[in-house]
Short mmCIF file of C-alpha atoms (C1' of nucleotides) in Angstrom, two decimals:
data_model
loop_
_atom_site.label_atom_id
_atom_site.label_comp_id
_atom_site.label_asym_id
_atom_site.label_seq_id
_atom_site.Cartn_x
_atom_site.Cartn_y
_atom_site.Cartn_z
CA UNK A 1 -219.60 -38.39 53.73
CA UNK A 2 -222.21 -34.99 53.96
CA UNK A 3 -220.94 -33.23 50.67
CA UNK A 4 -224.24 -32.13 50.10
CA UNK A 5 -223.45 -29.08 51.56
CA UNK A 6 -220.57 -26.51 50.82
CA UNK A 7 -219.42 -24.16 53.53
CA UNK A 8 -219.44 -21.28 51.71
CA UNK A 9 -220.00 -19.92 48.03
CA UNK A 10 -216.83 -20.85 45.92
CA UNK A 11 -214.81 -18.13 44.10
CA UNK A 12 -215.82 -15.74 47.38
CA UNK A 13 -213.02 -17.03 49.55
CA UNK A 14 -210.58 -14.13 48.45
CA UNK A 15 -212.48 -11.47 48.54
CA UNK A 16 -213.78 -12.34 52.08
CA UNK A 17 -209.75 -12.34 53.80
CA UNK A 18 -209.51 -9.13 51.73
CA UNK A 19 -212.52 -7.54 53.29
CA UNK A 20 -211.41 -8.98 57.26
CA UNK A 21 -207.83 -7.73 56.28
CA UNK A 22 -208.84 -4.50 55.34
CA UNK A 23 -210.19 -3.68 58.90
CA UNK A 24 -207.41 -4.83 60.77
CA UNK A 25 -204.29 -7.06 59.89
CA UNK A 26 -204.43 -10.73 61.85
CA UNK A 27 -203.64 -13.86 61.82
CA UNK A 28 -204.77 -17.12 59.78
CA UNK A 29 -206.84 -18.24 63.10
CA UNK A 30 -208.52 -14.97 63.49
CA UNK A 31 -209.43 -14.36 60.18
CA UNK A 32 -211.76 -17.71 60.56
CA UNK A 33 -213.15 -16.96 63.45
CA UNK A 34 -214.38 -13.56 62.39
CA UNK A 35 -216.00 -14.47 59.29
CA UNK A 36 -217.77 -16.83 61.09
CA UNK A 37 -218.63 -14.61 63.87
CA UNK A 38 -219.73 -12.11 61.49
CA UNK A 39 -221.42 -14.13 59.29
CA UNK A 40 -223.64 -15.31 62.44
CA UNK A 41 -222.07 -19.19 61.67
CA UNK A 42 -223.30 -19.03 58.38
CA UNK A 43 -219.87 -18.91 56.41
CA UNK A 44 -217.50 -21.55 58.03
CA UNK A 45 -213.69 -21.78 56.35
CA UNK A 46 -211.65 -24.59 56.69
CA UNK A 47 -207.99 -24.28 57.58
CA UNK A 48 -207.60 -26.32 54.28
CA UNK A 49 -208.94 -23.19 52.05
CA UNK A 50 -207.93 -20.56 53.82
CA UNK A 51 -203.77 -21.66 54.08
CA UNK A 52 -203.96 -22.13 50.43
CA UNK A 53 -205.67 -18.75 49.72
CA UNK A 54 -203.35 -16.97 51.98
CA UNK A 55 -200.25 -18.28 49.88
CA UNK A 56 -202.43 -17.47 46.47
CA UNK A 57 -202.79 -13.81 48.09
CA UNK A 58 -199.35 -13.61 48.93
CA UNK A 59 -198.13 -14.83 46.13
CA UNK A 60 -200.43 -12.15 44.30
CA UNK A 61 -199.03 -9.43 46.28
CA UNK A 62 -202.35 -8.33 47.76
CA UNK A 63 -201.49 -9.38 51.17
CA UNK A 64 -198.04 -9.39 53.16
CA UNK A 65 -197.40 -11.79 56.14
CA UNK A 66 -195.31 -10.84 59.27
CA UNK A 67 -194.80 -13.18 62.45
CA UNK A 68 -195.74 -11.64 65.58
CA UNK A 69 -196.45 -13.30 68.71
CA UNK A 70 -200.58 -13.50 69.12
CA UNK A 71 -202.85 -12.37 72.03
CA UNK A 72 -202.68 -15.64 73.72
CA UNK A 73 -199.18 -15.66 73.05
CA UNK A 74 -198.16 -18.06 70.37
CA UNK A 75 -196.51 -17.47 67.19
CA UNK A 76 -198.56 -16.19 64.80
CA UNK A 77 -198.46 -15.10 61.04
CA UNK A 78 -200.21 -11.47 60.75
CA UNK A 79 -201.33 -10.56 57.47
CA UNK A 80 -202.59 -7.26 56.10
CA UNK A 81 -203.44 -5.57 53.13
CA UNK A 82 -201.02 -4.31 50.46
CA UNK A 83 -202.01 -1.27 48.36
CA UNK A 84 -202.50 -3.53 45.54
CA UNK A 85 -204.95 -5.74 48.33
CA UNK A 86 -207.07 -2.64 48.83
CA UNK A 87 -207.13 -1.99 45.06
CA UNK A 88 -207.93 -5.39 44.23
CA UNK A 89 -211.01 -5.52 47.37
CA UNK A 90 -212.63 -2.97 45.37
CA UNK A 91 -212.22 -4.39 41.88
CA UNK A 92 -213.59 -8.01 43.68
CA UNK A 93 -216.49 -6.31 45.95
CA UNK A 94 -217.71 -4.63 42.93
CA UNK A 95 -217.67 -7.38 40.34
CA UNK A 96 -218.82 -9.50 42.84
CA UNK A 97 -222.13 -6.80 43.44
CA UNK A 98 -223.10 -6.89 39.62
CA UNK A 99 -222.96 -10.46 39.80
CA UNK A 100 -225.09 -11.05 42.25
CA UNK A 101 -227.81 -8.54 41.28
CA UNK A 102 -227.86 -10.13 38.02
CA UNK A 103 -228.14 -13.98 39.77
CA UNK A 104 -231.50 -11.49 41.28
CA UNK A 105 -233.03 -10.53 38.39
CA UNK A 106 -232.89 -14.37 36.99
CA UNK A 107 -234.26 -15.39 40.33
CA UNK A 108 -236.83 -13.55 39.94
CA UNK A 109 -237.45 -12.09 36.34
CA UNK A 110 -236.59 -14.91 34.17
CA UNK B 1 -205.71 -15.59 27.61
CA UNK B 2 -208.22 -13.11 29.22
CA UNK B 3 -208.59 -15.45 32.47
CA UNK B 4 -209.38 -12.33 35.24
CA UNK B 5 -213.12 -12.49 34.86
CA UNK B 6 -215.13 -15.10 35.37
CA UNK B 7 -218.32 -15.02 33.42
CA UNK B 8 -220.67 -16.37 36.26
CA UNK B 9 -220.33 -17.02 40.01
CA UNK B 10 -219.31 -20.68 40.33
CA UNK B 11 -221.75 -23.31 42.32
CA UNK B 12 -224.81 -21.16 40.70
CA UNK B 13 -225.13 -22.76 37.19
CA UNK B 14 -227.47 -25.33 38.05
CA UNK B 15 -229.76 -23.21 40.00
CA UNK B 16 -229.93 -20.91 37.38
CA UNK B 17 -230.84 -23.71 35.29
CA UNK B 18 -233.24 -24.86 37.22
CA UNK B 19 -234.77 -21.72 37.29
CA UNK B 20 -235.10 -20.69 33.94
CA UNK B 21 -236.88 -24.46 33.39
CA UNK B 22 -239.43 -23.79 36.23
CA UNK B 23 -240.52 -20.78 33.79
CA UNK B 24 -241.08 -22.76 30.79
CA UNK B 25 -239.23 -26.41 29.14
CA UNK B 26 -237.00 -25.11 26.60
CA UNK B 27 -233.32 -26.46 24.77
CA UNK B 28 -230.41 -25.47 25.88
CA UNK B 29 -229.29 -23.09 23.89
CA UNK B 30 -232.52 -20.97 24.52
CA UNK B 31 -231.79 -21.42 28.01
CA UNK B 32 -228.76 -19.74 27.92
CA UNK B 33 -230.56 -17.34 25.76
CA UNK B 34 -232.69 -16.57 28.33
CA UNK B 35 -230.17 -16.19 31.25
CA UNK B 36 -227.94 -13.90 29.48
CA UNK B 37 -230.46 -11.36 28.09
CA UNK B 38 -232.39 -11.02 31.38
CA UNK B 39 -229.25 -10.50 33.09
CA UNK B 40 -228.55 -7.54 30.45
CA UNK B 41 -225.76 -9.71 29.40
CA UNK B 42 -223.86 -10.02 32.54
CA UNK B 43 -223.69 -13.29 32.96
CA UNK B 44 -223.03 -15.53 30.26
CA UNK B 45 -223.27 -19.24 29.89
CA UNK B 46 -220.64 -21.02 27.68
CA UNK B 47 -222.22 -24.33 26.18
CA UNK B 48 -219.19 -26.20 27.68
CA UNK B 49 -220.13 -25.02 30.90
CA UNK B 50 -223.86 -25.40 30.00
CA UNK B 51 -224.36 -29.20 28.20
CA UNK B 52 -221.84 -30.79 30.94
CA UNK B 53 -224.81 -29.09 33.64
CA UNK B 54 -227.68 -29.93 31.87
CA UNK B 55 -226.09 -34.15 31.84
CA UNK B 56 -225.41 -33.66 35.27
CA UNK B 57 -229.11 -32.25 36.15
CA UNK B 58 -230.28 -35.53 34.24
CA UNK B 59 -228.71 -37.72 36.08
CA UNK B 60 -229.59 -36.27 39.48
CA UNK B 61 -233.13 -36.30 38.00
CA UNK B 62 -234.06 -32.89 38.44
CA UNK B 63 -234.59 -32.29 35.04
CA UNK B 64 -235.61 -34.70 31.80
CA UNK B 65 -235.05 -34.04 28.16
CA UNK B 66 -237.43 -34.68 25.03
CA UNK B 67 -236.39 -34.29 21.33
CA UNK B 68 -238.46 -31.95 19.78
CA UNK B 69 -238.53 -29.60 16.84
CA UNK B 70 -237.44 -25.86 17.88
CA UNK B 71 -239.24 -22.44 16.81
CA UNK B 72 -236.71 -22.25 14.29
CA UNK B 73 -237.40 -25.51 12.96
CA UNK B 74 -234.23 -27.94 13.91
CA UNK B 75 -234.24 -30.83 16.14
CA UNK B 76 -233.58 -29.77 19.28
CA UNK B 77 -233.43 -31.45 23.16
CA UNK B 78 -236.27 -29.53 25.39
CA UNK B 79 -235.32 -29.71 28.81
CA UNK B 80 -238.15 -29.46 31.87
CA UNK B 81 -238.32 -29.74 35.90
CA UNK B 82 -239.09 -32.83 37.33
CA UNK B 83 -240.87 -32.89 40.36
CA UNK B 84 -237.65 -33.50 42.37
CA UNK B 85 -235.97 -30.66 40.26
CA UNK B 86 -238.71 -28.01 41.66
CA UNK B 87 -238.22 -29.34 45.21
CA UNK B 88 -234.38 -28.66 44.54
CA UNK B 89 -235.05 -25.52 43.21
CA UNK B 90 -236.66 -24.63 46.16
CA UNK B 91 -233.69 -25.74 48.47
CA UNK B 92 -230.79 -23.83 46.27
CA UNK B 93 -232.52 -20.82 45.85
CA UNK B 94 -232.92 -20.91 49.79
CA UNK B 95 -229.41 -21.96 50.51
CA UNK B 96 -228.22 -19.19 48.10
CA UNK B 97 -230.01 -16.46 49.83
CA UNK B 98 -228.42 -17.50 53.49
CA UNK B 99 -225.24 -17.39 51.60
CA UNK B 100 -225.36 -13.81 49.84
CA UNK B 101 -227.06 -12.45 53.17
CA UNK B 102 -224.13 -14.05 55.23
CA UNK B 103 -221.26 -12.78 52.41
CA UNK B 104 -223.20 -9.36 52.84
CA UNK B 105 -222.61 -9.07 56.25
CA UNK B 106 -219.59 -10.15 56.17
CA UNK B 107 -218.56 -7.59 53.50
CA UNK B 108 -220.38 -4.48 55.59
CA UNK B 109 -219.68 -5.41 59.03
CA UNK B 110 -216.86 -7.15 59.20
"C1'" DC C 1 -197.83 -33.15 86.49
"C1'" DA C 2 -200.49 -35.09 82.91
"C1'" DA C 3 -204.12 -34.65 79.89
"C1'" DC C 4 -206.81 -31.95 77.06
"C1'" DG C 5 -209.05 -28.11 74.55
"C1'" DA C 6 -208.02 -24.14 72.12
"C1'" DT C 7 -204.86 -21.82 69.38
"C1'" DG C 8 -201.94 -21.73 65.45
"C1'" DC C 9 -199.48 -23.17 60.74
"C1'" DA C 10 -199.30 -25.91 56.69
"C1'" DT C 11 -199.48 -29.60 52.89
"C1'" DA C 12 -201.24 -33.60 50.09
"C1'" DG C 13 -204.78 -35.60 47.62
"C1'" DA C 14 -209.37 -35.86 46.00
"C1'" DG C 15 -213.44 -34.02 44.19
"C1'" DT C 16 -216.22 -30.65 41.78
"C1'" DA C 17 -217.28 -27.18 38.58
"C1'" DT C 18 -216.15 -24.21 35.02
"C1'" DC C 19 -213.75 -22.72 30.83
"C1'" DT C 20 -211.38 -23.19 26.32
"C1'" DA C 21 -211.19 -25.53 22.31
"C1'" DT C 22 -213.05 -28.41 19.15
"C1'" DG C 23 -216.19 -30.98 16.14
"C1'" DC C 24 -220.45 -31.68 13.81
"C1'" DA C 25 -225.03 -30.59 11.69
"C1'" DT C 26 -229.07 -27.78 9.99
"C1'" DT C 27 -231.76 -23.60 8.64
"C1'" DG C 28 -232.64 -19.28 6.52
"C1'" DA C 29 -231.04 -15.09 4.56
"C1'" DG C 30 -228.41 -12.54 1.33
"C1'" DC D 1 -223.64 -20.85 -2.32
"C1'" DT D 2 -221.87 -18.87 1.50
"C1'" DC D 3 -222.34 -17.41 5.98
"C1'" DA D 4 -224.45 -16.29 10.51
"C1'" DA D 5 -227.30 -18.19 13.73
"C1'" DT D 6 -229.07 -22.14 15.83
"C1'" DG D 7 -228.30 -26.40 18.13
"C1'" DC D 8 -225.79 -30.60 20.62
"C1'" DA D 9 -221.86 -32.51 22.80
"C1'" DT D 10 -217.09 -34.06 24.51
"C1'" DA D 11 -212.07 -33.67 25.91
"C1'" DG D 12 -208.67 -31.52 28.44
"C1'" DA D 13 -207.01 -27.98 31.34
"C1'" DT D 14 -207.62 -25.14 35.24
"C1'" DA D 15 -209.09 -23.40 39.52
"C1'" DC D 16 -210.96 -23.73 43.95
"C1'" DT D 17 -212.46 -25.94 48.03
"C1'" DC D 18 -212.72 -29.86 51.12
"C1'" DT D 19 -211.10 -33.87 53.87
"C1'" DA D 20 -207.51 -35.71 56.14
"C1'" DT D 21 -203.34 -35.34 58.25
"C1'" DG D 22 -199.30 -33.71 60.83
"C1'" DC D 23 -197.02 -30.75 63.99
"C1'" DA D 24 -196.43 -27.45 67.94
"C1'" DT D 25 -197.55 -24.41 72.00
"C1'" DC D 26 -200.34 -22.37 75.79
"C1'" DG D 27 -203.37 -22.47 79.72
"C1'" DT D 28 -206.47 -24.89 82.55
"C1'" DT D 29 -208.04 -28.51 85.25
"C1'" DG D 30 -208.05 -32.80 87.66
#
DNA sequence: CAACGATGCATAGAGTATCTATGCATTGAG
DNA sequence: CTCAATGCATAGATACTCTATGCATCGTTG
């Protein structure tokens, strides 16, 4: 019904598992919950983006899954970053940087 | 064929629209003008990305067109805010900011 | 021990937004 | 008279996210 408002900023989704990966390999779950820990509630991703992205990144190569058995115990899928993840982070973080400065200087120049 | 960069953010089109209008009512190719040259060219607004917007802003009625006669002397549509458009202007812009902040920390802290 | 909340994975289908490609028309400059 | 720049617009493909759904396990609590 509310689809006035998107969770988070589209085209970001990627870059943000990239970033959590890049700290410390998890799972699906805890990937979620940190960005919206982090994010202060802000960002909120929906198991129905963030499966979908994980096969994308997987199927990219920029992530690699492993099953492990979680903290609390359950079977989990751990992912974590593949050198061409960490490569790619970069390329994303920084294209993502001039894109937002220049959204700025519209903001506030044009 | 050159699909690996995206020439703006997605979900920010309309807000950059709606900016460039609150400046001054202008057609749409001078408002894509506008938002590539003060974003030295970064971003750039294909018109099948832009007219599609622009029909879309009209309907919402946050923006309302009036043929007139360009600088360069052709007919052309000149596009300007409605009342409702500044209000949304307002809320985007807003909603945008809590989003890059949140993405920030995400990217820095996380 | 049964019920339930939290943890965990995943897909299908719909909706939205953007891009590529295309078509058309006019003006002014060379 | 030809061509670049100016100007509008649509169709179709593509990509990404969301809603809705289904399944399963663990630990806690009544």
């Amino acid at each position: 019904m509310n689809k006035s408002k998107n969770d988070l900023l589209p085209g970001t989704l990627e870059m943000l598992i990239l970033r959590v990966l890049s700290l410390q390999a998890t799972h699906g779950y805890g990937i979620a919950q940190r960005i919206q820990q982090v994010s202060d509630d802000v960002l909120r991703v929906e198991e129905g983006s963030l499966y979908p992205a994980l096969q994308r990144l997987l199927l990219k190569g920029w992530v690699k899954a492993e099953w492990k058995t979680s903290e609390s115990n359950r079977r989990a899928r751990f992912y974590s970053l593949t050198a061409a993840g960490k490569k790619q982070l970069g390329v994303e973080a920084e294209s993502f940087q001039r894109m937002i400065e220049a959204i700025a200087k519209v903001m506030q120049t044009a």
